[in-house]
Short mmCIF file of C-alpha atoms in Angstrom, two decimals:
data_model
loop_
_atom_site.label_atom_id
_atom_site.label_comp_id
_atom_site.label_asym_id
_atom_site.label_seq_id
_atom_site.Cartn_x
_atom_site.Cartn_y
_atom_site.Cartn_z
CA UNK A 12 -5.85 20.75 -34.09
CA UNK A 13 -3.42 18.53 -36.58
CA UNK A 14 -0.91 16.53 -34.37
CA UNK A 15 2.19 17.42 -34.35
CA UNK A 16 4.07 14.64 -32.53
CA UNK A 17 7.55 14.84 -32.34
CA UNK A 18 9.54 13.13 -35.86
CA UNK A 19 10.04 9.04 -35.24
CA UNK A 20 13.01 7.98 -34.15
CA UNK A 21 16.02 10.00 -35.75
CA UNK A 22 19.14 9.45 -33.68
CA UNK A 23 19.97 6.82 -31.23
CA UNK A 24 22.70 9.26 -29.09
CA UNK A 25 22.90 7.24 -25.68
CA UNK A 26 23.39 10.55 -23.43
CA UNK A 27 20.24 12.22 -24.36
CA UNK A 28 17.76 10.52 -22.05
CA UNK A 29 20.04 10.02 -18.94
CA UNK A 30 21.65 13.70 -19.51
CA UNK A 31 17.89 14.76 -19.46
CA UNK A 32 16.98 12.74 -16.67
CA UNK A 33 19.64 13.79 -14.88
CA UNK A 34 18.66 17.51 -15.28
CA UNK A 35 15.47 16.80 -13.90
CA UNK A 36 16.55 15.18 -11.12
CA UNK A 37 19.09 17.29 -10.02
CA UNK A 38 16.49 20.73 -10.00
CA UNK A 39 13.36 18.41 -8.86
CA UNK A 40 15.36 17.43 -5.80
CA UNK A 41 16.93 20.96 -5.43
CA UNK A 42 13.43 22.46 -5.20
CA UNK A 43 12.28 19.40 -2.47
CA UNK A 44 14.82 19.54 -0.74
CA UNK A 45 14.77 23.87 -0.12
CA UNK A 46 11.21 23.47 0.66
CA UNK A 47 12.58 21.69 4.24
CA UNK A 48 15.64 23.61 4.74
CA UNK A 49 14.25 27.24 3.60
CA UNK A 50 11.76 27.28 6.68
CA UNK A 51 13.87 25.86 9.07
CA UNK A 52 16.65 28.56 8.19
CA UNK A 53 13.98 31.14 9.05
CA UNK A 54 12.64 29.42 12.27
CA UNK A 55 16.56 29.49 13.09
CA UNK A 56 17.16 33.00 11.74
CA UNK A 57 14.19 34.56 13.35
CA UNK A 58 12.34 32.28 15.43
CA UNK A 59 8.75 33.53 14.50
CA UNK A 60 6.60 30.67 13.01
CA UNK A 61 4.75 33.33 11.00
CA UNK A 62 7.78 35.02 8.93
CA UNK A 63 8.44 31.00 7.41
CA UNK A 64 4.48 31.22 6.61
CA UNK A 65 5.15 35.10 5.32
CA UNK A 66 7.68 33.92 3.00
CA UNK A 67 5.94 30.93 1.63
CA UNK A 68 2.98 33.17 0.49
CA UNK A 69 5.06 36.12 -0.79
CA UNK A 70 6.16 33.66 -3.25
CA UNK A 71 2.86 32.40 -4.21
CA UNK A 72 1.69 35.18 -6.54
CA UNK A 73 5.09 35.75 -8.48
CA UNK A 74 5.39 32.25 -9.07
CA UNK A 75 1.66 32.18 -10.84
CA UNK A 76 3.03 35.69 -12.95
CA UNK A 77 6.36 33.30 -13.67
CA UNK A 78 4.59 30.49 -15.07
CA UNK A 79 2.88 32.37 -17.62
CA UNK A 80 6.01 34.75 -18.47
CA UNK A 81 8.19 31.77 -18.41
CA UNK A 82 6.04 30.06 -20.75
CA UNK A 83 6.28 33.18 -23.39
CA UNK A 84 10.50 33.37 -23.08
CA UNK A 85 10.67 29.40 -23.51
CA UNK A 86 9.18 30.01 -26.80
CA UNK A 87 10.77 33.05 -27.89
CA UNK A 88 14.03 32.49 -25.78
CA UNK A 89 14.61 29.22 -26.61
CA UNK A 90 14.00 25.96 -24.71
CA UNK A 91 17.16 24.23 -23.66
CA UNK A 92 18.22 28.24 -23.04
CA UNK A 93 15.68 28.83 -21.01
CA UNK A 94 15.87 25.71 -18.89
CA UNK A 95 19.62 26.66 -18.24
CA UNK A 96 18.55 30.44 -17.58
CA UNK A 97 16.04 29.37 -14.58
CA UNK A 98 18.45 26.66 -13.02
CA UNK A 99 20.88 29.04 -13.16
CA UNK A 100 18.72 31.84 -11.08
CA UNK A 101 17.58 29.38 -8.97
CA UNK A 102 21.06 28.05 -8.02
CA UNK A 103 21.69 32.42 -7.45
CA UNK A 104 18.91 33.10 -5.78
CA UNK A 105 20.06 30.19 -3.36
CA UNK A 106 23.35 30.95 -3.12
CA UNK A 107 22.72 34.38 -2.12
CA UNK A 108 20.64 33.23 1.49
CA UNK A 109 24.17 31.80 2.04
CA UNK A 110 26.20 34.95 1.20
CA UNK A 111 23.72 37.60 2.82
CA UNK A 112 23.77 36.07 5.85
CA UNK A 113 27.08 35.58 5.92
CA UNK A 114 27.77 39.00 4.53
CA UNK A 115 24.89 41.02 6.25
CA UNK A 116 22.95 38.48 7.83
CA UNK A 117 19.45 37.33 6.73
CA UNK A 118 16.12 39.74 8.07
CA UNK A 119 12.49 38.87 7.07
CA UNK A 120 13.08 41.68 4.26
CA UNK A 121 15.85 39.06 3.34
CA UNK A 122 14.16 36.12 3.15
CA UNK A 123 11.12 37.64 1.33
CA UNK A 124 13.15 39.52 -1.51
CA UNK A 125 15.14 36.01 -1.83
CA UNK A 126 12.06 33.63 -1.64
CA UNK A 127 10.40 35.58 -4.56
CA UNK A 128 13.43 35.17 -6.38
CA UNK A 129 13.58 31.52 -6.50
CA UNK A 130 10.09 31.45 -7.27
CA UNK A 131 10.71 33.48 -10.50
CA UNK A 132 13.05 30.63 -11.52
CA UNK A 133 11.65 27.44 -10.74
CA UNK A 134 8.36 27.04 -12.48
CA UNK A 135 9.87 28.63 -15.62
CA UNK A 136 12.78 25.92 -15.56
CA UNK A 137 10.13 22.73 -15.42
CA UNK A 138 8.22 24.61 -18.42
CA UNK A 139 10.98 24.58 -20.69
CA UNK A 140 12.38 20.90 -19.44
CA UNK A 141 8.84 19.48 -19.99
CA UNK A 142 8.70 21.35 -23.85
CA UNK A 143 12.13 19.33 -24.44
CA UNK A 144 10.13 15.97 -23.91
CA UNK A 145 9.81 15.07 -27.56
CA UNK A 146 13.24 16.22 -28.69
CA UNK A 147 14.72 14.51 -26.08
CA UNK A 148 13.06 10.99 -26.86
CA UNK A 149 13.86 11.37 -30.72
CA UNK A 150 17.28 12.29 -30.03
CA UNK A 151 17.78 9.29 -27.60
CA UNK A 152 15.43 6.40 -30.09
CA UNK A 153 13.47 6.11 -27.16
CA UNK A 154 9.47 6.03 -26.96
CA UNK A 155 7.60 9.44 -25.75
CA UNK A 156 5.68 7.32 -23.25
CA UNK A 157 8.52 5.79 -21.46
CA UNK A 158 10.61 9.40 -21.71
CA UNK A 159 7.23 10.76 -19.80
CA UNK A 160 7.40 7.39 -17.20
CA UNK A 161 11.07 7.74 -16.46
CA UNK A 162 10.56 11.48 -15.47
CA UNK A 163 7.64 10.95 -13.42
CA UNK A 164 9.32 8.24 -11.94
CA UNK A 165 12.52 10.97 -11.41
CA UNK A 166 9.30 13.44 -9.69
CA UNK A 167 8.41 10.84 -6.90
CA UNK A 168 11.60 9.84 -6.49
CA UNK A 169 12.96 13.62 -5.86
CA UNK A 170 10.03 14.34 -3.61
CA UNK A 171 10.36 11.13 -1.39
CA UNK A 172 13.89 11.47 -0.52
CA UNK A 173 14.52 15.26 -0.95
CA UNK A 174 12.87 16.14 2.36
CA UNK A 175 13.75 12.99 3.93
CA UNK A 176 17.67 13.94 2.96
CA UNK A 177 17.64 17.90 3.34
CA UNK A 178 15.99 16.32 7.09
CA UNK A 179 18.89 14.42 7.97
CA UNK A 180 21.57 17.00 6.47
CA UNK A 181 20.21 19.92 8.81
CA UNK A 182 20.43 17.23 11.46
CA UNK A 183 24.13 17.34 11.41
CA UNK A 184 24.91 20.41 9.59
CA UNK A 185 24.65 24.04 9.75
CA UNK A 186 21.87 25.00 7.55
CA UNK A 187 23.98 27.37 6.11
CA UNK A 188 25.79 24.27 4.27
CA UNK A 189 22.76 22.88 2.98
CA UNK A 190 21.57 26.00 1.49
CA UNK A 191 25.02 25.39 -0.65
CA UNK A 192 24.24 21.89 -1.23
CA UNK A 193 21.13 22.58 -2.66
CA UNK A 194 22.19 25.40 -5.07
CA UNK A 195 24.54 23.11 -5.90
CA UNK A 196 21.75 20.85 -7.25
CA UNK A 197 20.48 23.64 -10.14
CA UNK A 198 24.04 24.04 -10.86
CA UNK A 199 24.34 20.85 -11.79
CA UNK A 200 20.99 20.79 -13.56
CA UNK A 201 21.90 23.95 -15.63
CA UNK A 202 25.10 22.04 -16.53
CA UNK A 203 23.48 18.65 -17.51
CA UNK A 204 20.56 20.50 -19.93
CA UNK A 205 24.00 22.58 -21.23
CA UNK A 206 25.55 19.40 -22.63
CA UNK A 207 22.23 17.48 -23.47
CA UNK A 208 22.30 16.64 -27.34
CA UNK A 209 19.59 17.71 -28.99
CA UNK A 210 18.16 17.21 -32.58
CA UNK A 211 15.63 19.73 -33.95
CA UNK A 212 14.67 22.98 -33.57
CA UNK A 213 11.81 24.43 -32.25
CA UNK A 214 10.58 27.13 -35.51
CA UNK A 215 7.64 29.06 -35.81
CA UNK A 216 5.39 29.92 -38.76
CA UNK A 217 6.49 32.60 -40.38
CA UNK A 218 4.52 35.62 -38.72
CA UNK A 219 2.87 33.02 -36.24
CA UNK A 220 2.08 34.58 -32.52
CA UNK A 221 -0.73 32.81 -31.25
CA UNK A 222 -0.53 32.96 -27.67
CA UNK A 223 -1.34 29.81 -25.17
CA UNK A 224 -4.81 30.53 -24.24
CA UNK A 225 -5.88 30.89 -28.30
CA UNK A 226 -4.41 27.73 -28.49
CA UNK A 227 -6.18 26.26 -25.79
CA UNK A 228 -9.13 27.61 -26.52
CA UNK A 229 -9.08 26.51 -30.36
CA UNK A 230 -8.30 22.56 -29.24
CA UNK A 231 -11.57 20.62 -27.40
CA UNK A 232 -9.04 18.17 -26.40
CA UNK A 233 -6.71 20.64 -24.69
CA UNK A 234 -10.04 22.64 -23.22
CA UNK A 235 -10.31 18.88 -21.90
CA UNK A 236 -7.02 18.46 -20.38
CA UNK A 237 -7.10 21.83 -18.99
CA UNK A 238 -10.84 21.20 -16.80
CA UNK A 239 -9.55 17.64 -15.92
CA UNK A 240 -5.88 18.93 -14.60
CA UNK A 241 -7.42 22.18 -12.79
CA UNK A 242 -10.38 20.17 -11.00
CA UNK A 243 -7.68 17.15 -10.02
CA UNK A 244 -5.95 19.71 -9.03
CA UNK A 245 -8.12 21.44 -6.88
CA UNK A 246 -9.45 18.63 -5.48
CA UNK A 247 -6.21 16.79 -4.25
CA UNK A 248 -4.29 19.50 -2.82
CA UNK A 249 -6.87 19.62 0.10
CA UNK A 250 -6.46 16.33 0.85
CA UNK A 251 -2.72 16.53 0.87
CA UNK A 252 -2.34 19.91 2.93
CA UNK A 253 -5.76 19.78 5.24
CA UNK A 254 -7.78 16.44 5.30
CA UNK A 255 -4.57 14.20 6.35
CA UNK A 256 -2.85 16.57 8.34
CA UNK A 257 -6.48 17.22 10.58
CA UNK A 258 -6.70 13.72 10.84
CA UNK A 259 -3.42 12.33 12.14
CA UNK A 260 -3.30 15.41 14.39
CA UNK A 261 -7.03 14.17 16.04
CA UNK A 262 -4.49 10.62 16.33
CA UNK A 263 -1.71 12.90 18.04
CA UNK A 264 0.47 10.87 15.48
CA UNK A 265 2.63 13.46 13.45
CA UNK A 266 5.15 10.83 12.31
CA UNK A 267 2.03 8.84 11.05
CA UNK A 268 1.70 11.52 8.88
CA UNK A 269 5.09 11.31 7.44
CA UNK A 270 4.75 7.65 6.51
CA UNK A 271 1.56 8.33 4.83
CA UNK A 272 2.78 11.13 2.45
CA UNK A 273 6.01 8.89 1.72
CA UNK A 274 3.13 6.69 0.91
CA UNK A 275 2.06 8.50 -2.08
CA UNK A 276 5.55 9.40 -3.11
CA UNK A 277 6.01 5.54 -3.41
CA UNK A 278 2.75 5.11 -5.04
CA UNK A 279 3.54 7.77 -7.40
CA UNK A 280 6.71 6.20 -8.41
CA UNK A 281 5.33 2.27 -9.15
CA UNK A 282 2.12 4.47 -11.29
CA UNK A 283 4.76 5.89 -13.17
CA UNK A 284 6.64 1.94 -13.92
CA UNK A 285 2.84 0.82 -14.23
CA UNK A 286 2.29 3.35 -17.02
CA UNK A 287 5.55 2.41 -19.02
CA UNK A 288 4.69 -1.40 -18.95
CA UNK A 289 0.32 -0.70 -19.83
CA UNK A 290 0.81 1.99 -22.20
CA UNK A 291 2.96 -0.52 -24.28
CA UNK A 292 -0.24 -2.70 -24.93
CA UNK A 293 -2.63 -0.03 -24.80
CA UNK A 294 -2.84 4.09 -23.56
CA UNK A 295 -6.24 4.15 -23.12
CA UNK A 296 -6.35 0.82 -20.24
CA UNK A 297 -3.59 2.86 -18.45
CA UNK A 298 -5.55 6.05 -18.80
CA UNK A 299 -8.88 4.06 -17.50
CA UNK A 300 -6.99 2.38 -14.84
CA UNK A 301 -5.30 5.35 -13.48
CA UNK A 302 -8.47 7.23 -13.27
CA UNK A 303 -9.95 4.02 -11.25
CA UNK A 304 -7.27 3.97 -8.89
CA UNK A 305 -7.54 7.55 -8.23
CA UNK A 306 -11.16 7.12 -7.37
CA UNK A 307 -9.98 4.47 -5.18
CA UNK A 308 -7.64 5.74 -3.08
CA UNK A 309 -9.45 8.94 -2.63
CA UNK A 310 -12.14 6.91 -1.40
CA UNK A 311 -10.13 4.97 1.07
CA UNK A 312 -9.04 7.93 2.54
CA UNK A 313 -12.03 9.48 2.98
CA UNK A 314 -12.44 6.73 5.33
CA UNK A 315 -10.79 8.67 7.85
CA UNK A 316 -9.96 5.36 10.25
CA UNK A 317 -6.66 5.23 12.11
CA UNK A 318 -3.85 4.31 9.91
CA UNK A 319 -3.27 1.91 7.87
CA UNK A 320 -6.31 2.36 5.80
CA UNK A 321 -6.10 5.95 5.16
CA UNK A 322 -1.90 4.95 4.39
CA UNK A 323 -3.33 2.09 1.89
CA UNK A 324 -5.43 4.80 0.08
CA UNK A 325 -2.79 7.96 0.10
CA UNK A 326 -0.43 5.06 -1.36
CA UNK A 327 -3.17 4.18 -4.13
CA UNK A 328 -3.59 7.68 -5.00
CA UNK A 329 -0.28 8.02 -5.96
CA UNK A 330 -0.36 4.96 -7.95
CA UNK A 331 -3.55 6.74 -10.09
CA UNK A 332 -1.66 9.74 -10.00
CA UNK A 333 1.70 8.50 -11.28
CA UNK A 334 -0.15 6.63 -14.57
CA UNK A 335 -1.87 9.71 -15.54
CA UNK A 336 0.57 12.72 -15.26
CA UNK A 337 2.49 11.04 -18.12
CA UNK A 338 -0.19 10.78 -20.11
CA UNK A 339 -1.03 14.54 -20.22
CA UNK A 340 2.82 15.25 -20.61
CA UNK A 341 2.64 12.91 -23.78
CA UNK A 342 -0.83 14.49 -25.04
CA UNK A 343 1.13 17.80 -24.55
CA UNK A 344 3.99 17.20 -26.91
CA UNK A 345 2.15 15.11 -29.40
CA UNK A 346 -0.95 17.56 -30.06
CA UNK A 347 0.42 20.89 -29.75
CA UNK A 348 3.06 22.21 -32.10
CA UNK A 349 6.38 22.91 -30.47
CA UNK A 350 6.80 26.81 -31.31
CA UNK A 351 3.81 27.64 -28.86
CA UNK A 352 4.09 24.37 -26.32
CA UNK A 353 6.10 26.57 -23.64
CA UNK A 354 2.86 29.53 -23.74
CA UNK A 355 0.31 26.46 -22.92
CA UNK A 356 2.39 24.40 -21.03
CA UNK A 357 3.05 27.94 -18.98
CA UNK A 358 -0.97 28.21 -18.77
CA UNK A 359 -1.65 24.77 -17.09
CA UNK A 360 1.24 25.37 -14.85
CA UNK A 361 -0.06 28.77 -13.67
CA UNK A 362 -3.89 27.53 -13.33
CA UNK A 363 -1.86 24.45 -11.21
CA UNK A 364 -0.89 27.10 -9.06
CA UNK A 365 -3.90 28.79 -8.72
CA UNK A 366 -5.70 25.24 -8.17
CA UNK A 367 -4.22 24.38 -5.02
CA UNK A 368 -4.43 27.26 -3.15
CA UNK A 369 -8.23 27.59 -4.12
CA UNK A 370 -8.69 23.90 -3.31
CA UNK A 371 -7.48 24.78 0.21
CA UNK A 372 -9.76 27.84 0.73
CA UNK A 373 -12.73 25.98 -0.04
CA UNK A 374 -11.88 22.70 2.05
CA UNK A 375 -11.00 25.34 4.87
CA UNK A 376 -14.27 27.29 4.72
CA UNK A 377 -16.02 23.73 4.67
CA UNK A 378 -14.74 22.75 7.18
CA UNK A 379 -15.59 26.17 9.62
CA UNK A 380 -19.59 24.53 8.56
CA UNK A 381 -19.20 20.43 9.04
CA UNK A 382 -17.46 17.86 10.65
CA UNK A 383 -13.88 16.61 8.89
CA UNK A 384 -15.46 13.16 8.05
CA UNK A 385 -18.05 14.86 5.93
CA UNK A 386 -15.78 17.13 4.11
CA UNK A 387 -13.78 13.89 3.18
CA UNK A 388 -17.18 12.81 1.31
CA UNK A 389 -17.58 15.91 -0.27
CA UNK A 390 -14.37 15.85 -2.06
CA UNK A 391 -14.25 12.18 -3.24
CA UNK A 392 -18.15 13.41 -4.46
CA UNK A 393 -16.34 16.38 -6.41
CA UNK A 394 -13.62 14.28 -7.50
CA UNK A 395 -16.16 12.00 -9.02
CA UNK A 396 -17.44 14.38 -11.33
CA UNK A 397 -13.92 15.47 -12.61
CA UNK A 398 -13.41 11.43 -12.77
CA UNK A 399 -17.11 10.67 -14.57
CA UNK A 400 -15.53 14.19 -17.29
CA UNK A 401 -12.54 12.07 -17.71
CA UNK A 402 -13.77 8.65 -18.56
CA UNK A 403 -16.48 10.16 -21.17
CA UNK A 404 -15.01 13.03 -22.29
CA UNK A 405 -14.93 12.38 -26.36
CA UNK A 406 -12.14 15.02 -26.78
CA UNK A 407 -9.90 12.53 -24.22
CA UNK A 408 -10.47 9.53 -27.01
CA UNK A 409 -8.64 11.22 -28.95
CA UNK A 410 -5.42 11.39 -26.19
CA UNK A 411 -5.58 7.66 -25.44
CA UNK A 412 -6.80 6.05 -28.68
CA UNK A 413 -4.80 3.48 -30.22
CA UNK A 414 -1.93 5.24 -32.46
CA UNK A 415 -0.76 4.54 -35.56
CA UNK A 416 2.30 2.25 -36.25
CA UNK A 417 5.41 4.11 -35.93
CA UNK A 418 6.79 5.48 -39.11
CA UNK A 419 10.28 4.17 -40.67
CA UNK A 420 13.07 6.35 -39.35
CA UNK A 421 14.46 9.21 -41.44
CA UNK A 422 18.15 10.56 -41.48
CA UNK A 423 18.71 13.41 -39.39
CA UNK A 424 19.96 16.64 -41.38
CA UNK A 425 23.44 17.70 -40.53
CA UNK A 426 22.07 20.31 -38.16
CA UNK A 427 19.90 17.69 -36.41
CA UNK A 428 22.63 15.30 -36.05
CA UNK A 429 25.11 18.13 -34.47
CA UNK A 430 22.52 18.64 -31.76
CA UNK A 431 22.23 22.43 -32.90
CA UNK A 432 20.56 24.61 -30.38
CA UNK A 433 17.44 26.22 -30.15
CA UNK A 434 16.69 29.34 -32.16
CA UNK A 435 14.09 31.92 -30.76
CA UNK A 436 11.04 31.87 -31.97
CA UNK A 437 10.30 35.57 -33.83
#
């Protein structure tokens, strides 16, 4: 596969980035903050434990079907349409808990039927945001690899203080209020993406309708981002959701636990700062280095000793984890061409999905058969292997080689320099 990066620098308008930014902040810390304050209205609505579990799951599957649909209408839809499409459902499908139960007031039928609904929206929404990456950075002059930092930045940032917030709101609030607050946030992201400039537009080939696994399939280097994202994938979310959770409730120490995952959100954000200043000298050191911190922090918290160790690796992690998600959102947008980058971003998200949950099963059925210290080995082993892929992988050269000298700029046409909106792709 040809690259297709994004045109150098054509424009130099000074709202793109931070109207973009802003966007992503506003739906990232929507979505954080409903995953605290969505449960705890059912505990309060209900009081059964298992309906909150009920309506996490009933969400699971459509949200895996929305990924890959979303990923067909941001290319055929639109992109900047289809971001403001999802944020607006999502901001509906919000809203309405509030109404119904004010209206009617909220059952388990309720909360299922309105669960799935927001699930339809969100995934969709960060597929057509991430497909705007290299627009975004032409129309604002700035570099592709500090556009993908500053977002991933925006990512831990939402997800350290979105719970912690949504936390203190219900504290003092009627939930009911919150639930408004945070619709409010993919209103305002919907608004934001509705007045970001943009230059380009994202055309097919004439008579072009390759779908995202043909593309996938026809690239070794995205066959190689797709392994290395699905077996990180399925390797960390046990971790994450079983490993540190077993282990800080063997300490009786659930606020330990809290720290720890803030942990990662913190190390998430200073990988993604780490990435903007290394990839400047050289995108392969930050790709090496991430991996190596990765392996690190997994390690230290396979440990499995009290606190401050298994904090020190979680924190680590995130570091690793913050340098390389930018690189695969920059390998996205520079190596496959824009009219079918919403169908494959769509497939990685919807394999993400499927990762997690798999990762979970398997950690959970390993640990019915040994103790939790040895399952902690087991996973840093399989993480290994995915690690030991990435660092000799000769399709992932090609991601993190040393590129070219940046082109001269080139005057925008008229359209481009209006900002003219997407047109569907046929």
């Amino acid at each position: 596969m040809s690259s297709t990066a994004p045109a150098p620098v054509v424009g130099s308008n000074r709202l793109a980035v931070p109207l973009f930014v802003a966007a992503e902040g506003f739906s990232l810390f929507g979505n954080a903050a409903i995953g605290i304050v969505l449960p705890w209205l059912v505990l309060q609505r209900t009081g059964e434990v298992s309906v909150a579990g009920l309506v996490a799951a009933a969400a699971g599957v459509p949200a895996v079907l929305a990924a890959l649909l979303g990923g067909q209408l941001v290319d055929r839809v639109g992109q900047r349409r289809m971001a403001v499409l999802a944020d607006v459902g999502s901001a509906t499908a919000v809203a309405a808990l509030a109404v119904v139960d004010l209206v009617a007031g909220l059952t388990v039928g309720w909360f299922v039927v309105l669960g799935i609904a927001g699930a339809l929206f969100d995934v969709p929404g960060m597929t057509a945001r991430e497909t705007m990456m290299g627009r975004v950075a032409a129309t604002g002059g700035v570099a592709l690899d500090t556009l993908a930092s500053v977002r991933q930045a925006v990512f831990g940032l939402a997800f350290l203080t979105g719970p912690a917030l949504a936390g203190l709101l219900l504290a003092v609030l009627d939930p009911v209020d919150v639930v408004w607050l945070t619709a409010g946030c993919s209103a305002a992201a919907a608004l934001c993406t509705l007045a970001l400039p943009l230059v380009g537009r994202a055309t097919p080939a004439e008579g072009d309708d390759v779908g995202g696994l043909a593309t996938v399939a026809g690239s070794p280097v995205l066959r190689a981002l797709l392994l290395i994202s699905f077996g990180s994938a399925v390797v960390v979310a046990p971790v994450v959701a079983l490993l540190l959770p077993a282990h800080f409730a063997a300490l009786d120490s659930p606020g330990l636990l809290g720290l720890t995952m803030s942990a990662f959100a913190v190390g998430s954000v200073l990988g993604a700062v780490g990435y903007a200043v290394t990839a400047r000298r050289s995108r392969r050191l930050a790709y090496v280095v991430g991996v190596g911190l990765q392996t690190l922090g997994l390690a230290l918290v396979a440990v499995l000793e009290g606190f401050w160790v298994v904090a020190a690796g979680t924190a680590v992690l995130g570091v690793g984890s913050g340098m390389l998600s930018p690189i695969f959102l920059v390998a996205f947008t520079e190596l496959v061409p824009e009219h079918v980058r919403g169908r494959v971003l769509g497939l990685f998200n919807a394999l993400a999905l499927v990762a997690s949950p798999l990762g979970i099963g398997l950690a959970a059925l390993l640990l019915t058969r040994v103790p939790l210290g040895t399952a902690a080995v087991v996973v840093v082993a399989c993480w290994s292997v995915v690690a030991l892929f990435s660092l000799t992988s000769r399709a992932m050269r090609t991601v993190v080689a040393p590129r070219d000298p940046t082109p001269a700029p080139t005057d925008p046409t008229p359209q481009e320099a209006a900002g003219a909106d997407d047109q569907p792709a046929r």
